[in-house]
mmCIF file of C-alpha atoms and ligand atoms in Angstrom:
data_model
loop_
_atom_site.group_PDB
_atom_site.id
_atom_site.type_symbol
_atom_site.label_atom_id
_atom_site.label_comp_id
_atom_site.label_asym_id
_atom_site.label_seq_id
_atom_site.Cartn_x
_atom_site.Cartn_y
_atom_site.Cartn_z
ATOM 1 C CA UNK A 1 -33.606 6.978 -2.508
ATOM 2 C CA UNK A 2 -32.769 3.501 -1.681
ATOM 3 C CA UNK A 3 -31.142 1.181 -4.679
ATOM 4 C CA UNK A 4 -31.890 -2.786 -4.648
ATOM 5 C CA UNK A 5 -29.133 -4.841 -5.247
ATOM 6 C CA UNK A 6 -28.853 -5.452 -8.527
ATOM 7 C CA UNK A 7 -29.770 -1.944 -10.413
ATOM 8 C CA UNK A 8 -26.554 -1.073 -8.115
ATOM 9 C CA UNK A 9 -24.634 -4.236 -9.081
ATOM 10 C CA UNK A 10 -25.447 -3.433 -12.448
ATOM 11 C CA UNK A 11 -24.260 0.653 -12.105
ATOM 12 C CA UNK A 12 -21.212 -1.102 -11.585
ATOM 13 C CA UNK A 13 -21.044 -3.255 -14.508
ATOM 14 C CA UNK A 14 -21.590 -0.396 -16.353
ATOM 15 C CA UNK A 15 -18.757 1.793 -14.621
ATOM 16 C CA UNK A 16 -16.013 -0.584 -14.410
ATOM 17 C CA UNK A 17 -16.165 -3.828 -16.546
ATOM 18 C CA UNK A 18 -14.152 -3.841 -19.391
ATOM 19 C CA UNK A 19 -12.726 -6.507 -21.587
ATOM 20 C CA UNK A 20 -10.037 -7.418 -19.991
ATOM 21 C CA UNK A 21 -7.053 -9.909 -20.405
ATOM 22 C CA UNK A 22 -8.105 -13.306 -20.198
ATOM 23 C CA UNK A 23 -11.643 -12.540 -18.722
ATOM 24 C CA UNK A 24 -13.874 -15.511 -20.529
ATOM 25 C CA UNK A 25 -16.707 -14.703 -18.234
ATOM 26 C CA UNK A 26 -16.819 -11.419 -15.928
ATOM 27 C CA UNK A 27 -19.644 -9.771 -14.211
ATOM 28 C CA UNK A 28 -22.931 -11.576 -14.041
ATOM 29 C CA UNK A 29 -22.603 -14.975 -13.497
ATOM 30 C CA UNK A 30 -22.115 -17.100 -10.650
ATOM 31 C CA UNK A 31 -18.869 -17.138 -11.027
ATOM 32 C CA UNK A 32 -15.823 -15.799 -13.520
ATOM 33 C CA UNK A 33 -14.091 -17.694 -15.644
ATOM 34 C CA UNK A 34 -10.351 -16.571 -16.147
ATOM 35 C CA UNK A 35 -7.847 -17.850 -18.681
ATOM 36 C CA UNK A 36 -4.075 -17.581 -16.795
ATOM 37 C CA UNK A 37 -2.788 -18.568 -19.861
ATOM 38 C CA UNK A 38 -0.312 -21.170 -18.575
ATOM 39 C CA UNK A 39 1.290 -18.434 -16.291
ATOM 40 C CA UNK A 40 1.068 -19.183 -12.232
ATOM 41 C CA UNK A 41 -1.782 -16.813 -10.454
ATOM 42 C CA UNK A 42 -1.391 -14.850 -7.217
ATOM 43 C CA UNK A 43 -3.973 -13.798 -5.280
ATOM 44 C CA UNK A 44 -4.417 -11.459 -2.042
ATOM 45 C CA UNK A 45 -7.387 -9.449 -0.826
ATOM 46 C CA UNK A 46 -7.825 -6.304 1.425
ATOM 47 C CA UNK A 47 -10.291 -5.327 3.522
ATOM 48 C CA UNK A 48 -11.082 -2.095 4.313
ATOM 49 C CA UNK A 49 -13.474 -0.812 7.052
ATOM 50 C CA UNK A 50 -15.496 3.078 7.787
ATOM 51 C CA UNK A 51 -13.814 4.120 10.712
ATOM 52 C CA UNK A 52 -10.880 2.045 11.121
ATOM 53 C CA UNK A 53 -9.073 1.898 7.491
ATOM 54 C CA UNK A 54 -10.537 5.455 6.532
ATOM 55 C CA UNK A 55 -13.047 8.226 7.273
ATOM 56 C CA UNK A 56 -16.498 7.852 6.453
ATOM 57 C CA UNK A 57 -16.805 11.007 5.409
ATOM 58 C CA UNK A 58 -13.823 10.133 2.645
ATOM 59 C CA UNK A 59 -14.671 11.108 -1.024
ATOM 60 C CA UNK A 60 -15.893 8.318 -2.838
ATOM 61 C CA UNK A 61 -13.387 8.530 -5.505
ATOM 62 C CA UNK A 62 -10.653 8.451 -2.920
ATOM 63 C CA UNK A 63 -12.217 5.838 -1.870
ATOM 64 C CA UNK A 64 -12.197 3.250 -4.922
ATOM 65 C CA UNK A 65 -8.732 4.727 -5.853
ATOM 66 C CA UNK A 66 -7.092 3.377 -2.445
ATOM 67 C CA UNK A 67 -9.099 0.315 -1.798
ATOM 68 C CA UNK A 68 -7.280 -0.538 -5.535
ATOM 69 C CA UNK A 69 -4.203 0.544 -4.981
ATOM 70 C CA UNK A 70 -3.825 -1.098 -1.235
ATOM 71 C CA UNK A 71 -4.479 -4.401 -2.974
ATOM 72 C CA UNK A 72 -2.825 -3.714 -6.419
ATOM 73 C CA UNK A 73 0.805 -2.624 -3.902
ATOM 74 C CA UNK A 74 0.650 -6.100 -2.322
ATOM 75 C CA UNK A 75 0.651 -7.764 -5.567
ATOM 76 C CA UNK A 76 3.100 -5.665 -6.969
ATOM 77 C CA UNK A 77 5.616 -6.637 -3.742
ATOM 78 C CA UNK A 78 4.705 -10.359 -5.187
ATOM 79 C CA UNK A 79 6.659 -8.830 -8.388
ATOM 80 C CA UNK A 80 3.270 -10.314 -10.052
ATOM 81 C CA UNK A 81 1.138 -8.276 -12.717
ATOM 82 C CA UNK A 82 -2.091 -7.689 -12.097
ATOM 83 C CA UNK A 83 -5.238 -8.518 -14.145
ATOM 84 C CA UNK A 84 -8.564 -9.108 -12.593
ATOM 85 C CA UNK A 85 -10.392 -7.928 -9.332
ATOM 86 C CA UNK A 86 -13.275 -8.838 -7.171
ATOM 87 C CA UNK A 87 -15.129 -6.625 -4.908
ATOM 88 C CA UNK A 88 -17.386 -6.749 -2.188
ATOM 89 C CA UNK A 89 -19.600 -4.109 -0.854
ATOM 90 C CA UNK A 90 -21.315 -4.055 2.275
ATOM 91 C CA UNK A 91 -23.049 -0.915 2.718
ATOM 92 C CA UNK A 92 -24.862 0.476 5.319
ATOM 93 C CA UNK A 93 -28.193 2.705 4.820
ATOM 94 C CA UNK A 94 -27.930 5.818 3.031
ATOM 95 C CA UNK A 95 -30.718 8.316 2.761
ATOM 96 C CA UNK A 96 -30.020 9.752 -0.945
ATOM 97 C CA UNK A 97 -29.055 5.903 -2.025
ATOM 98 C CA UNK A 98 -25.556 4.923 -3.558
ATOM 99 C CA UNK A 99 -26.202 5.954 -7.189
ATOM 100 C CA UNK A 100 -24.302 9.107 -6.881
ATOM 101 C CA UNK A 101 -21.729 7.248 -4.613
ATOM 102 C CA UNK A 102 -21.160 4.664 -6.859
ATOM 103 C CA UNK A 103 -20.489 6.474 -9.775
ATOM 104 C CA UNK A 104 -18.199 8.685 -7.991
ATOM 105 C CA UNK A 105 -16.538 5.558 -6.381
ATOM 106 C CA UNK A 106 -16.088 3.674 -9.735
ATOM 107 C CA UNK A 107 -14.257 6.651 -11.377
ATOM 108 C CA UNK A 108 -11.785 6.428 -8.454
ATOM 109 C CA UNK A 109 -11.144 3.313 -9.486
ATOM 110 C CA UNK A 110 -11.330 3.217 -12.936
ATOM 111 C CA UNK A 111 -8.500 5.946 -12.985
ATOM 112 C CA UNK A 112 -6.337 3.312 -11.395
ATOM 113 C CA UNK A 113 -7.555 0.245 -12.631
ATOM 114 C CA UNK A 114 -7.010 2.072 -16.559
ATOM 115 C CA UNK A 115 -3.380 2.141 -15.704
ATOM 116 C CA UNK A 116 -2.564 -0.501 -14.164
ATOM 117 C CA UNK A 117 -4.347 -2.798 -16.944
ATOM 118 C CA UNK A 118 -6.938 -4.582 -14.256
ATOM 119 C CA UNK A 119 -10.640 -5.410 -14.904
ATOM 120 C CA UNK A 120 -13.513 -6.307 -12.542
ATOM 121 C CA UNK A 121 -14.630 -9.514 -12.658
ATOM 122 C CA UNK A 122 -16.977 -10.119 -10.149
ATOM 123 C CA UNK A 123 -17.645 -9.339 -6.349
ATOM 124 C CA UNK A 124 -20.844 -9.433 -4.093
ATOM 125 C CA UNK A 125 -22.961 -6.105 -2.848
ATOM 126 C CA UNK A 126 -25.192 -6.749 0.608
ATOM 127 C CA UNK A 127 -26.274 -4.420 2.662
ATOM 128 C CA UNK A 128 -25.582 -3.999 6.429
ATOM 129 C CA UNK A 129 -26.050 -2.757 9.781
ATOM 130 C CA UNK A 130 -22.540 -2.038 10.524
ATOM 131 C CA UNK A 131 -19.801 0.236 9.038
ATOM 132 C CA UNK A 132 -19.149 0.821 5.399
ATOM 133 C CA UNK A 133 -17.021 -2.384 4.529
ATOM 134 C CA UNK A 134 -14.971 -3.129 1.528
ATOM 135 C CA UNK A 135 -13.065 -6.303 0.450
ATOM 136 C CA UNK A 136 -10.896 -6.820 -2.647
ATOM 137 C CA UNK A 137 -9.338 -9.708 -4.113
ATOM 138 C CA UNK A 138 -6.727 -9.433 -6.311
ATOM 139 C CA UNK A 139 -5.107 -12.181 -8.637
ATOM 140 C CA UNK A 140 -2.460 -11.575 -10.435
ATOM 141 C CA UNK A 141 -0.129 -13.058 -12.702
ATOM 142 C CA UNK A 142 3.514 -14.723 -12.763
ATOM 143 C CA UNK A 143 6.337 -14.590 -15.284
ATOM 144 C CA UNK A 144 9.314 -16.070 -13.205
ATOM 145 C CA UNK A 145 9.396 -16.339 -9.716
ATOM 146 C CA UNK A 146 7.901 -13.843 -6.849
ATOM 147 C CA UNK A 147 9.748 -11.519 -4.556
ATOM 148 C CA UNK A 148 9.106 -13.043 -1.013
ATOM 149 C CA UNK A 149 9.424 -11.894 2.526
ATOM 150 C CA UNK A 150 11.906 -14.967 3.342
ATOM 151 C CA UNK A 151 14.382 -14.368 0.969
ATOM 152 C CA UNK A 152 16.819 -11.941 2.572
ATOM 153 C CA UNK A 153 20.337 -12.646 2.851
ATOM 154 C CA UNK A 154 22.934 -11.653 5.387
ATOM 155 C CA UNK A 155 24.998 -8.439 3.759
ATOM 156 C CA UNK A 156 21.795 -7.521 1.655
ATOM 157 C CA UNK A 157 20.977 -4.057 1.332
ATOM 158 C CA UNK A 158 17.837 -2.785 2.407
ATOM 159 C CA UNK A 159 16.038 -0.721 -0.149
ATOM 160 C CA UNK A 160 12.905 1.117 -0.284
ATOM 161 C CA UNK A 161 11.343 3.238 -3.496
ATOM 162 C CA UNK A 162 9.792 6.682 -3.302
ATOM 163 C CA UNK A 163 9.144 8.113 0.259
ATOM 164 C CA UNK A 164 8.647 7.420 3.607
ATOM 165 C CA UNK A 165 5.753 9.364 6.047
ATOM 166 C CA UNK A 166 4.030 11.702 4.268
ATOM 167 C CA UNK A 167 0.326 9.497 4.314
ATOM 168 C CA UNK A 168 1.199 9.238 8.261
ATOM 169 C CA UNK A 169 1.823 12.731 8.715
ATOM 170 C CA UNK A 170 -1.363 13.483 6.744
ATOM 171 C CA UNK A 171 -3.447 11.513 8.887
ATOM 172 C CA UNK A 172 -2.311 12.966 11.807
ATOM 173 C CA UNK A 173 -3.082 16.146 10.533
ATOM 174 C CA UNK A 174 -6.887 14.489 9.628
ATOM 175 C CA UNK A 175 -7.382 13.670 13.179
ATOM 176 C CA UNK A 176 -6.202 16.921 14.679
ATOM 177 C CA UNK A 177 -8.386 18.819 11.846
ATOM 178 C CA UNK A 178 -11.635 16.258 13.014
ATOM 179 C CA UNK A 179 -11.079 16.856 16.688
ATOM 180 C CA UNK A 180 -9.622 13.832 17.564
ATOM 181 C CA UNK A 181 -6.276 12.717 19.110
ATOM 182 C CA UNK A 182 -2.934 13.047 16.839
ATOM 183 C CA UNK A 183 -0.096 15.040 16.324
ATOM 184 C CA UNK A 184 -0.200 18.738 15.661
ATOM 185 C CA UNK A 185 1.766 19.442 12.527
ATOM 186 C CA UNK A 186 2.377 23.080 11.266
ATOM 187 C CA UNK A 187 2.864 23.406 7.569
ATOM 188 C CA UNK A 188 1.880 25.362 4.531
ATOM 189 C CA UNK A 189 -0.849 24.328 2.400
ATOM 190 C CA UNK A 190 1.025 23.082 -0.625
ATOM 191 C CA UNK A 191 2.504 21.065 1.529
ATOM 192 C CA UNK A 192 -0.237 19.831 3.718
ATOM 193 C CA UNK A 193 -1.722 19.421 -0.193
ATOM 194 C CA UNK A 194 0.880 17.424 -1.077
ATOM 195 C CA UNK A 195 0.946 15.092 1.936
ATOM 196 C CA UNK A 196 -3.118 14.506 2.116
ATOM 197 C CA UNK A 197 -2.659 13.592 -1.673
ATOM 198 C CA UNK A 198 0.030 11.250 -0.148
ATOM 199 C CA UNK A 199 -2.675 9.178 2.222
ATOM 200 C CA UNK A 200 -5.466 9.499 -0.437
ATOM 201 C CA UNK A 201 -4.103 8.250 -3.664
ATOM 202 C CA UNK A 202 -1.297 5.707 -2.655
ATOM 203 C CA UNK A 203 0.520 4.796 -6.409
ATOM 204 C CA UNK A 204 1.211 1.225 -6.295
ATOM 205 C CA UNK A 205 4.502 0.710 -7.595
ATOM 206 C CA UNK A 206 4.243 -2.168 -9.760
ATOM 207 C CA UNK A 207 6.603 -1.546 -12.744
ATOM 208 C CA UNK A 208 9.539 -0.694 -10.546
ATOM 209 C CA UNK A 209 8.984 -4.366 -8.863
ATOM 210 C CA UNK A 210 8.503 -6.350 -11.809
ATOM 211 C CA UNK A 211 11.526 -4.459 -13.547
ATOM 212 C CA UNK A 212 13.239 -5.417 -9.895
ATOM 213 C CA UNK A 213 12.092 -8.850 -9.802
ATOM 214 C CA UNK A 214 13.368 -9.212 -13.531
ATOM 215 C CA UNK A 215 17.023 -7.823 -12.550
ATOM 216 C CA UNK A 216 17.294 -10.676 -9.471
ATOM 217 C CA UNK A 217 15.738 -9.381 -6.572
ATOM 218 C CA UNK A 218 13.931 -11.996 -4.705
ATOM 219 C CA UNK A 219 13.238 -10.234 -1.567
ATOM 220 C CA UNK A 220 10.304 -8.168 -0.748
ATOM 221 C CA UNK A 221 6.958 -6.746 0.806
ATOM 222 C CA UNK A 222 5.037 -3.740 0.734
ATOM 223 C CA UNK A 223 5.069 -1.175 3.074
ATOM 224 C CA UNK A 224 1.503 -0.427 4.651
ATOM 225 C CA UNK A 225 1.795 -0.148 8.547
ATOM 226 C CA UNK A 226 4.963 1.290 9.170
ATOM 227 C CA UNK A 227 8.843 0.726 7.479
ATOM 228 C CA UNK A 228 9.830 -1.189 11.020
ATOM 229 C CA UNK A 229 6.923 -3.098 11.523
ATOM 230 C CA UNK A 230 6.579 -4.110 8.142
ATOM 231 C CA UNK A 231 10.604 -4.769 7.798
ATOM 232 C CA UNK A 232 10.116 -6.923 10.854
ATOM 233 C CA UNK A 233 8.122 -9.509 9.120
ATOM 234 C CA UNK A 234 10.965 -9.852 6.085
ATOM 235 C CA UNK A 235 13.843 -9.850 9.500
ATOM 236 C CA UNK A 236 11.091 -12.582 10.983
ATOM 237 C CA UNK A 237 10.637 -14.484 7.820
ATOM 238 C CA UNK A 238 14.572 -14.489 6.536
ATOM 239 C CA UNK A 239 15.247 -15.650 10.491
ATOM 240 C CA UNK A 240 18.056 -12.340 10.075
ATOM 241 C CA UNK A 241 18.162 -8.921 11.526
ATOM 242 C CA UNK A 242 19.231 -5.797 10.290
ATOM 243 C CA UNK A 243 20.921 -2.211 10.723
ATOM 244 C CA UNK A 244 19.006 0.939 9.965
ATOM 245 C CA UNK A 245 19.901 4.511 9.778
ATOM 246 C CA UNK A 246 17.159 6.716 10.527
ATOM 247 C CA UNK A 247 19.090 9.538 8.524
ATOM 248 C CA UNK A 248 18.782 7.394 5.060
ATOM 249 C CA UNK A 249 14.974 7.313 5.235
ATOM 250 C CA UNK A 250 13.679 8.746 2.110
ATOM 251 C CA UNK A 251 11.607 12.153 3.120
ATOM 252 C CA UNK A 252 9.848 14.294 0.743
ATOM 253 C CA UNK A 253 10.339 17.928 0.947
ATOM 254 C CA UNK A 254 7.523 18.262 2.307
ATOM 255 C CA UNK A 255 7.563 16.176 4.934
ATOM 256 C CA UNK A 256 11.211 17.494 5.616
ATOM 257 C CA UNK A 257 10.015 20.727 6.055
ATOM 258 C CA UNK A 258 7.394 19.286 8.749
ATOM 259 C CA UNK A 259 9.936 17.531 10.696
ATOM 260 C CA UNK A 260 12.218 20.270 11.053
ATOM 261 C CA UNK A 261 14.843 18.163 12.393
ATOM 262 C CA UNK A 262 12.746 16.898 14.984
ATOM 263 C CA UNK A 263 13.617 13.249 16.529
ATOM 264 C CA UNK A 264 10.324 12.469 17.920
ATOM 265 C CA UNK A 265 8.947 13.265 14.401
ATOM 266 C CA UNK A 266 10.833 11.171 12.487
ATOM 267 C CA UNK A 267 10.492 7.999 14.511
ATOM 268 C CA UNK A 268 6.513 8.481 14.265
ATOM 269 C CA UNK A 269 6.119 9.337 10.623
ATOM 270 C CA UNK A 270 8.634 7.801 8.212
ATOM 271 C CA UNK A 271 10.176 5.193 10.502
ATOM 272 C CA UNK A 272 6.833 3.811 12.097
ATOM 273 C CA UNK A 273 3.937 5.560 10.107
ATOM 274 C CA UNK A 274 1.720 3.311 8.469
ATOM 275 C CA UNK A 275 0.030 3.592 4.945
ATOM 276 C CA UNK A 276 2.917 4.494 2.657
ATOM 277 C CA UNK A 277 2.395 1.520 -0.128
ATOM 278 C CA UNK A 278 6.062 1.919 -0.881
ATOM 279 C CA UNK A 279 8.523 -1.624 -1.387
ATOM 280 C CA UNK A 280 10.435 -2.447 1.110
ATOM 281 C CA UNK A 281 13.135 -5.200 -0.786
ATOM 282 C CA UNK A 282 16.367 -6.298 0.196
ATOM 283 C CA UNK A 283 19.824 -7.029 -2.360
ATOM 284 C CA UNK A 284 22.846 -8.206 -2.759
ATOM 285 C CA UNK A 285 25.282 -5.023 -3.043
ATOM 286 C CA UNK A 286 26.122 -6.181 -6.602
ATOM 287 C CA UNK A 287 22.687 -5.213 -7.938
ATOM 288 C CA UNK A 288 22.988 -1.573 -6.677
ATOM 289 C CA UNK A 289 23.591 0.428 -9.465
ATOM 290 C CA UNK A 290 21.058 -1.455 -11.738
ATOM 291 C CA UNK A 291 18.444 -0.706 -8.463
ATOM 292 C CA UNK A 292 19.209 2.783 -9.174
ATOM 293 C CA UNK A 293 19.153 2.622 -12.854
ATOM 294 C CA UNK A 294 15.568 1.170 -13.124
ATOM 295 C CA UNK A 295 14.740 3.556 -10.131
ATOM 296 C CA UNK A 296 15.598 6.379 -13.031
ATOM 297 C CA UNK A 297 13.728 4.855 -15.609
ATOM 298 C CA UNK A 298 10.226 4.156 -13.703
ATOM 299 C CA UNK A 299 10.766 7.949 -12.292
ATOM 300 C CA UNK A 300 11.072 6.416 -8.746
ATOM 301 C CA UNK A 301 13.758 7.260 -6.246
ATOM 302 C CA UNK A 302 15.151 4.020 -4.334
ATOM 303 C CA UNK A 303 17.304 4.705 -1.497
ATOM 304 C CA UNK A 304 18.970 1.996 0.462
ATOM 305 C CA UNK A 305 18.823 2.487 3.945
ATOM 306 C CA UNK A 306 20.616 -0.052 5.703
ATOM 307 C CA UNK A 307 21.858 -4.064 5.546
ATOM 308 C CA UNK A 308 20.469 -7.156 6.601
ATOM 309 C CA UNK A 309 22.863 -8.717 9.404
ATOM 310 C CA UNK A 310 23.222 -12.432 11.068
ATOM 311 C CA UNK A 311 20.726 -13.272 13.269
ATOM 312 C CA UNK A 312 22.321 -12.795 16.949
ATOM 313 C CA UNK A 313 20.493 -15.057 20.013
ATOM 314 C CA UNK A 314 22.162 -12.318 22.222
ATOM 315 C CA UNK A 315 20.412 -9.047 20.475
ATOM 316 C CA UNK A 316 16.964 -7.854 22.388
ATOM 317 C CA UNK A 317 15.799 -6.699 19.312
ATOM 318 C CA UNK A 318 15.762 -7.639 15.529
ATOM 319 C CA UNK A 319 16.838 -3.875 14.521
ATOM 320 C CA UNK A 320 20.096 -1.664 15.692
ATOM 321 C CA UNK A 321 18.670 1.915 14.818
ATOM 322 C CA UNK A 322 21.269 4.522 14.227
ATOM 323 C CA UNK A 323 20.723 7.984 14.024
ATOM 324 C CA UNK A 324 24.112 10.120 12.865
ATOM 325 C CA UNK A 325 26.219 7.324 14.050
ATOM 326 C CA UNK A 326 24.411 7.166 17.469
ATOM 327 C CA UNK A 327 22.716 3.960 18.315
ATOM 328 C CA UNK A 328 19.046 4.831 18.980
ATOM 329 C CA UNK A 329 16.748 2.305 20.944
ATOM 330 C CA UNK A 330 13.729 1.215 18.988
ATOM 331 C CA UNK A 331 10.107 3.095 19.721
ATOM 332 C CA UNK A 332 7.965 1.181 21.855
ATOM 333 C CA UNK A 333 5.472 1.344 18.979
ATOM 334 C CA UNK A 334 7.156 -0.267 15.668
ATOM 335 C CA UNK A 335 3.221 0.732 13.347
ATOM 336 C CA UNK A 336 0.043 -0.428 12.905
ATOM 337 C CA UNK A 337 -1.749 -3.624 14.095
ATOM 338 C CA UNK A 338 -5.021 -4.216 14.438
ATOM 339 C CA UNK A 339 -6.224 -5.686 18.026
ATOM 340 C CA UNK A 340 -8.843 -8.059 18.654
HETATM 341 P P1 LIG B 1 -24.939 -14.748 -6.376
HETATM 342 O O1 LIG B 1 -26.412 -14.777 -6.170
HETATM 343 O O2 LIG B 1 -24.396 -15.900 -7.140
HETATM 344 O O3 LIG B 1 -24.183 -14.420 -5.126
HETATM 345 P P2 LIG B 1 -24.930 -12.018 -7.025
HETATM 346 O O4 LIG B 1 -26.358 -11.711 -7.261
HETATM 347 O O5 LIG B 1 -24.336 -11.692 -5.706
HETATM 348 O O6 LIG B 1 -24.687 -13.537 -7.372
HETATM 349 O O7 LIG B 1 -24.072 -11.313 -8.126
HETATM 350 C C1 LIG B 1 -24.443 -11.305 -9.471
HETATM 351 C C2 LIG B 1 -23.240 -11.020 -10.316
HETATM 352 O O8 LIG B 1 -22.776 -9.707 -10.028
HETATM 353 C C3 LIG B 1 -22.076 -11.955 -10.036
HETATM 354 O O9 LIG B 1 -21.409 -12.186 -11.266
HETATM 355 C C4 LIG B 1 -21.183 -11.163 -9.127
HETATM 356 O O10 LIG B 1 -19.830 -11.525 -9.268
HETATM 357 C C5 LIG B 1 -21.454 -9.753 -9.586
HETATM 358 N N1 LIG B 1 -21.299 -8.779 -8.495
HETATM 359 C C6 LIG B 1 -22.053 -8.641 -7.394
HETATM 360 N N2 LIG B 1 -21.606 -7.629 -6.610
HETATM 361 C C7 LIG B 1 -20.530 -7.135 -7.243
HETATM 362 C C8 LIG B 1 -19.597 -6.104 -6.942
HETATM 363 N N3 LIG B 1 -19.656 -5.373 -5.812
HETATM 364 N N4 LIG B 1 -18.596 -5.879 -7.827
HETATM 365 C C9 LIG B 1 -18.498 -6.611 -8.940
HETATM 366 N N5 LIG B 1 -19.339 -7.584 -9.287
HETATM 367 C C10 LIG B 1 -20.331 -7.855 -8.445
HETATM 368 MG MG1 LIG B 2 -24.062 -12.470 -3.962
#
């Protein structure tokens, strides 16, 4: 059955407004109206498109869970905390209607958005001709400063929380499981469990940054399309470059038990897969043990897995990759990037 715009706008009203912080005016009008309460705002939006960002065919409540978190992880590598949300739905024809997709979407959501303290405020719905498209803006607020991309310093160490892989491994094994091109990858269910969980429900990791950004570290980004693309942009940004060893990369057992020991593997999943929404954030040495300490307390492995060095006018490339000791050159493809 088809729904008209606003019973559906409306639905969503119903599923996902609540009171929150500083909302003066949410859902409703032609605009919201949003008390910062002196604090700075930061803002960043996500889109996310059937086909390209995820399978049609996704569960709904996959579906509002991720295209929450994706956004919720890039304000959380701002070191900012979050607090309102607009969404826009563009949504192609559907013969039963979205009522039953909408509901199922919302709870998706609302299991994140409950956590992580954020209410809808607003958004657009249209319908469309093309894919299933969703955009998300995020804003977000500031105590202090903000963890930027541009802020690492030569001798840093390079840090990233929980693990690296397991979403791109997952996806692999989604393609191979759909019939379409990827990597074969043999492993048992809990663990194939584990890693689709991985790519599905990404867990922004915002109290780990803001208790980072609280004990000095002004360097960071989130990790969405692949630890050396995405590590290129802070090398880019800083004007540095760095040393990596592949060996340090955070792996979950799982994943470990998938790689086997295999080279090939590990420069496609962890070290260039994209879609992990981990932190990527660079420190001065002195802060390590207090990295590690508030790692413990947020129930987050950090691992640091290599330094920022001087930027060299002689070096082809802004990484040196070692693997065991053994310099390694760089895969042709660093992650993910869309092309126009
Ligand atoms: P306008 O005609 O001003 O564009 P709309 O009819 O699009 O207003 O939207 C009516 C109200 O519903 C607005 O407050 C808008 O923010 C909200 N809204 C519309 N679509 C969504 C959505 N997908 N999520 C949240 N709020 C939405
Ligand atoms: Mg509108």
């Amino acid at each position: 059955m088809a729904n008209a715009e606003f019973a559906l706008i409306k639905q969503l009203q119903q599923a996902l407004e609540h009171a929150g912080r500083g909302v003066r005016l949410g859902i409703g009008d032609d605009a919201a109206w949003l008390d910062s309460e002196g604090r700075t705002l930061v803002s960043s939006m996500d889109t996310l498109v059937a086909g390209r960002h995820f399978f049609a065919d996704v569960h709904p409540a996959d579906l509002g869970w991720k295209a929450l978190a994706v956004n919720l992880s890039d304000l959380a590598a701002m070191g900012a905390i979050p607090r309102w949300c607009l969404l826009s739905l563009a949504l192609p024809p559907l013969a039963e209607g979205y009522g039953q997709w909408l509901q199922d979407f919302a709870a998706g959501w609302r299991a994140l958005a409950e956590r992580a303290d954020v209410a809808l405020v607003g958004g657009d719905t249209v319908a469309t001709d093309g894919p299933l498209t969703l955009s998300i803006t995020a804003l977000g607020v500031v105590e202090q400063g903000v963890m930027r991309r541009d802020a690492a310093r030569v001798g840093d160490q390079i840090w990233v929380t929980g693990t690296l892989g397991d979403a791109a491994a997952a996806l692999d094994r989604a393609f191979v499981s759909r019939g379409l091109p990827g990597w074969g990858i043999d492993c048992s269910e809990a663990n194939s469990w584990f890693l689709e969980n991985r790519r599905l429900r990404p867990q922004p990791r915002l109290d780990f940054a803001r208790a980072a950004l609280s004990a000095g570290v002004t360097c960071a980004l989130d990790c969405s399309d692949g630890f050396l693309a995405d590590l290129g942009h802070i090398l880019q940004a800083s004007g540095l470059r760095a040393r990596i060893d592949l060996e340090h990369l955070p792996l979950s057992s799982a994943l470990r038990e998938c790689i086997d020991g295999d080279l090939q593997r590990l420069l496609r999943w962890p070290l260039t897969g994209g879609d992990d929404y981990e932190l990527i954030f660079c420190a001065p040495l002195a802060l390590s043990r207090i990295l590690m300490e508030l790692g413990e307390n947020c129930a987050l492995p950090v691992t640091a897995v290599g330094e920022v060095l001087s930027a060299d006018p002689h070096a082809a490339e802004d990484v040196d990759l070692y693997w065991q000791g053994q310099s390694l050159s760089l895969p042709m493809n660093r992650g993910h990037q869309h092309v126009f």
